[in-house]
Amino acid sequence: NLVGRSLDDARVQLERLQLEADISWVDGTPGAVLEQKPKAGLAAAPGLKVRLVVARG
């Protein structure tokens, strides 16, 4: 689960799993991942793009 983590931490976790980040930005307190798709716990093949919604100030 990447929600609540910093963007840098989320990127490291995705890289370890051989996944890619597709980042969308929304207004809010900067830095934290607010949403991810697919949700945590679902199987993901290497190379899959995980959509992250990240807050920016």
Short mmCIF file of N, CA and C in Angstrom, two decimals, residues 3-57:
data_model
loop_
_atom_site.label_atom_id
_atom_site.label_comp_id
_atom_site.label_asym_id
_atom_site.label_seq_id
_atom_site.Cartn_x
_atom_site.Cartn_y
_atom_site.Cartn_z
N VAL A 3 -0.41 4.45 -0.27
CA VAL A 3 -1.15 5.61 0.23
C VAL A 3 -0.56 6.05 1.57
N GLY A 4 -0.30 7.36 1.68
CA GLY A 4 0.27 7.91 2.90
C GLY A 4 1.78 8.02 2.87
N ARG A 5 2.42 7.35 1.93
CA ARG A 5 3.87 7.41 1.81
C ARG A 5 4.28 8.64 1.02
N SER A 6 5.54 9.01 1.15
CA SER A 6 6.06 10.10 0.32
C SER A 6 6.19 9.59 -1.12
N LEU A 7 6.21 10.51 -2.06
CA LEU A 7 6.36 10.14 -3.46
C LEU A 7 7.68 9.41 -3.68
N ASP A 8 8.76 9.89 -3.06
CA ASP A 8 10.06 9.23 -3.22
C ASP A 8 10.01 7.79 -2.72
N ASP A 9 9.40 7.57 -1.57
CA ASP A 9 9.30 6.22 -1.01
C ASP A 9 8.45 5.33 -1.92
N ALA A 10 7.35 5.88 -2.43
CA ALA A 10 6.49 5.12 -3.33
C ALA A 10 7.24 4.70 -4.58
N ARG A 11 8.04 5.61 -5.13
CA ARG A 11 8.82 5.29 -6.34
C ARG A 11 9.82 4.17 -6.06
N VAL A 12 10.46 4.20 -4.91
CA VAL A 12 11.42 3.15 -4.54
C VAL A 12 10.71 1.81 -4.45
N GLN A 13 9.55 1.79 -3.80
CA GLN A 13 8.80 0.54 -3.66
C GLN A 13 8.38 -0.01 -5.02
N LEU A 14 7.90 0.86 -5.91
CA LEU A 14 7.49 0.42 -7.24
C LEU A 14 8.69 -0.13 -8.02
N GLU A 15 9.82 0.55 -7.91
CA GLU A 15 11.03 0.10 -8.62
C GLU A 15 11.44 -1.30 -8.15
N ARG A 16 11.35 -1.55 -6.85
CA ARG A 16 11.69 -2.88 -6.31
C ARG A 16 10.80 -3.97 -6.89
N LEU A 17 9.56 -3.61 -7.19
CA LEU A 17 8.59 -4.56 -7.73
C LEU A 17 8.56 -4.55 -9.26
N GLN A 18 9.47 -3.79 -9.86
CA GLN A 18 9.56 -3.65 -11.32
C GLN A 18 8.27 -3.09 -11.91
N LEU A 19 7.70 -2.11 -11.20
CA LEU A 19 6.49 -1.43 -11.65
C LEU A 19 6.83 0.03 -11.94
N GLU A 20 5.97 0.69 -12.70
CA GLU A 20 6.20 2.08 -13.07
C GLU A 20 5.13 2.97 -12.44
N ALA A 21 5.51 4.22 -12.17
CA ALA A 21 4.57 5.19 -11.61
C ALA A 21 3.99 6.06 -12.71
N ASP A 22 2.69 6.27 -12.64
CA ASP A 22 1.97 7.22 -13.50
C ASP A 22 1.36 8.22 -12.53
N ILE A 23 1.94 9.42 -12.45
CA ILE A 23 1.61 10.36 -11.38
C ILE A 23 0.63 11.43 -11.84
N SER A 24 -0.39 11.64 -11.03
CA SER A 24 -1.34 12.75 -11.19
C SER A 24 -1.22 13.63 -9.96
N TRP A 25 -1.39 14.92 -10.15
CA TRP A 25 -1.24 15.87 -9.06
C TRP A 25 -2.59 16.50 -8.70
N VAL A 26 -2.81 16.72 -7.41
CA VAL A 26 -3.99 17.44 -6.93
C VAL A 26 -3.53 18.44 -5.87
N ASP A 27 -4.34 19.46 -5.63
CA ASP A 27 -4.01 20.43 -4.59
C ASP A 27 -4.18 19.79 -3.22
N GLY A 28 -3.30 20.18 -2.31
CA GLY A 28 -3.36 19.66 -0.95
C GLY A 28 -2.01 19.80 -0.28
N THR A 29 -1.87 19.22 0.91
CA THR A 29 -0.60 19.24 1.61
C THR A 29 0.41 18.46 0.79
N PRO A 30 1.51 19.10 0.39
CA PRO A 30 2.41 18.47 -0.58
C PRO A 30 3.11 17.21 -0.09
N GLY A 31 3.33 16.32 -1.07
CA GLY A 31 4.23 15.20 -0.86
C GLY A 31 3.64 13.83 -0.65
N ALA A 32 2.44 13.73 -0.13
CA ALA A 32 1.91 12.41 0.21
C ALA A 32 1.10 11.81 -0.93
N VAL A 33 1.22 10.49 -1.07
CA VAL A 33 0.39 9.75 -2.02
C VAL A 33 -1.01 9.65 -1.41
N LEU A 34 -2.02 10.10 -2.15
CA LEU A 34 -3.40 10.09 -1.65
C LEU A 34 -4.20 8.89 -2.14
N GLU A 35 -3.90 8.43 -3.35
CA GLU A 35 -4.61 7.29 -3.95
C GLU A 35 -3.65 6.50 -4.81
N GLN A 36 -3.98 5.23 -5.03
CA GLN A 36 -3.25 4.41 -5.99
C GLN A 36 -4.22 3.50 -6.71
N LYS A 37 -3.92 3.23 -7.98
CA LYS A 37 -4.70 2.28 -8.78
C LYS A 37 -3.71 1.49 -9.62
N PRO A 38 -3.74 0.19 -9.61
CA PRO A 38 -4.66 -0.66 -8.87
C PRO A 38 -4.41 -0.57 -7.37
N LYS A 39 -5.40 -0.94 -6.62
CA LYS A 39 -5.32 -0.90 -5.17
C LYS A 39 -4.30 -1.92 -4.66
N ALA A 40 -3.83 -1.70 -3.45
CA ALA A 40 -2.87 -2.60 -2.82
C ALA A 40 -3.45 -4.00 -2.70
N GLY A 41 -2.59 -4.99 -2.84
CA GLY A 41 -3.00 -6.37 -2.67
C GLY A 41 -3.37 -7.09 -3.95
N LEU A 42 -3.54 -6.36 -5.04
CA LEU A 42 -3.86 -7.00 -6.31
C LEU A 42 -2.57 -7.43 -7.00
N ALA A 43 -2.63 -8.53 -7.71
CA ALA A 43 -1.45 -9.02 -8.44
C ALA A 43 -1.09 -8.04 -9.54
N ALA A 44 0.21 -7.83 -9.74
CA ALA A 44 0.67 -6.90 -10.77
C ALA A 44 1.87 -7.50 -11.49
N ALA A 45 1.81 -7.51 -12.80
CA ALA A 45 2.91 -8.03 -13.61
C ALA A 45 4.00 -6.96 -13.73
N PRO A 46 5.27 -7.39 -13.83
CA PRO A 46 6.36 -6.43 -14.04
C PRO A 46 6.06 -5.51 -15.22
N GLY A 47 6.38 -4.23 -15.05
CA GLY A 47 6.16 -3.25 -16.11
C GLY A 47 4.82 -2.54 -16.02
N LEU A 48 3.92 -3.03 -15.16
CA LEU A 48 2.61 -2.40 -15.00
C LEU A 48 2.78 -0.97 -14.50
N LYS A 49 1.97 -0.05 -15.01
CA LYS A 49 1.97 1.32 -14.52
C LYS A 49 0.95 1.43 -13.39
N VAL A 50 1.41 1.93 -12.26
CA VAL A 50 0.55 2.15 -11.11
C VAL A 50 0.26 3.65 -11.04
N ARG A 51 -1.01 3.99 -11.08
CA ARG A 51 -1.41 5.40 -11.04
C ARG A 51 -1.37 5.88 -9.60
N LEU A 52 -0.62 6.95 -9.36
CA LEU A 52 -0.52 7.56 -8.05
C LEU A 52 -1.10 8.96 -8.11
N VAL A 53 -1.96 9.29 -7.17
CA VAL A 53 -2.46 10.66 -7.03
C VAL A 53 -1.71 11.26 -5.86
N VAL A 54 -0.98 12.36 -6.14
CA VAL A 54 -0.08 12.95 -5.15
C VAL A 54 -0.48 14.41 -4.91
N ALA A 55 -0.45 14.83 -3.65
CA ALA A 55 -0.79 16.21 -3.30
C ALA A 55 0.39 17.14 -3.59
N ARG A 56 0.05 18.33 -4.06
CA ARG A 56 1.05 19.39 -4.22
C ARG A 56 0.47 20.66 -3.62
N GLY A 57 1.34 21.50 -3.10
CA GLY A 57 0.88 22.72 -2.43
C GLY A 57 0.57 23.84 -3.35
#
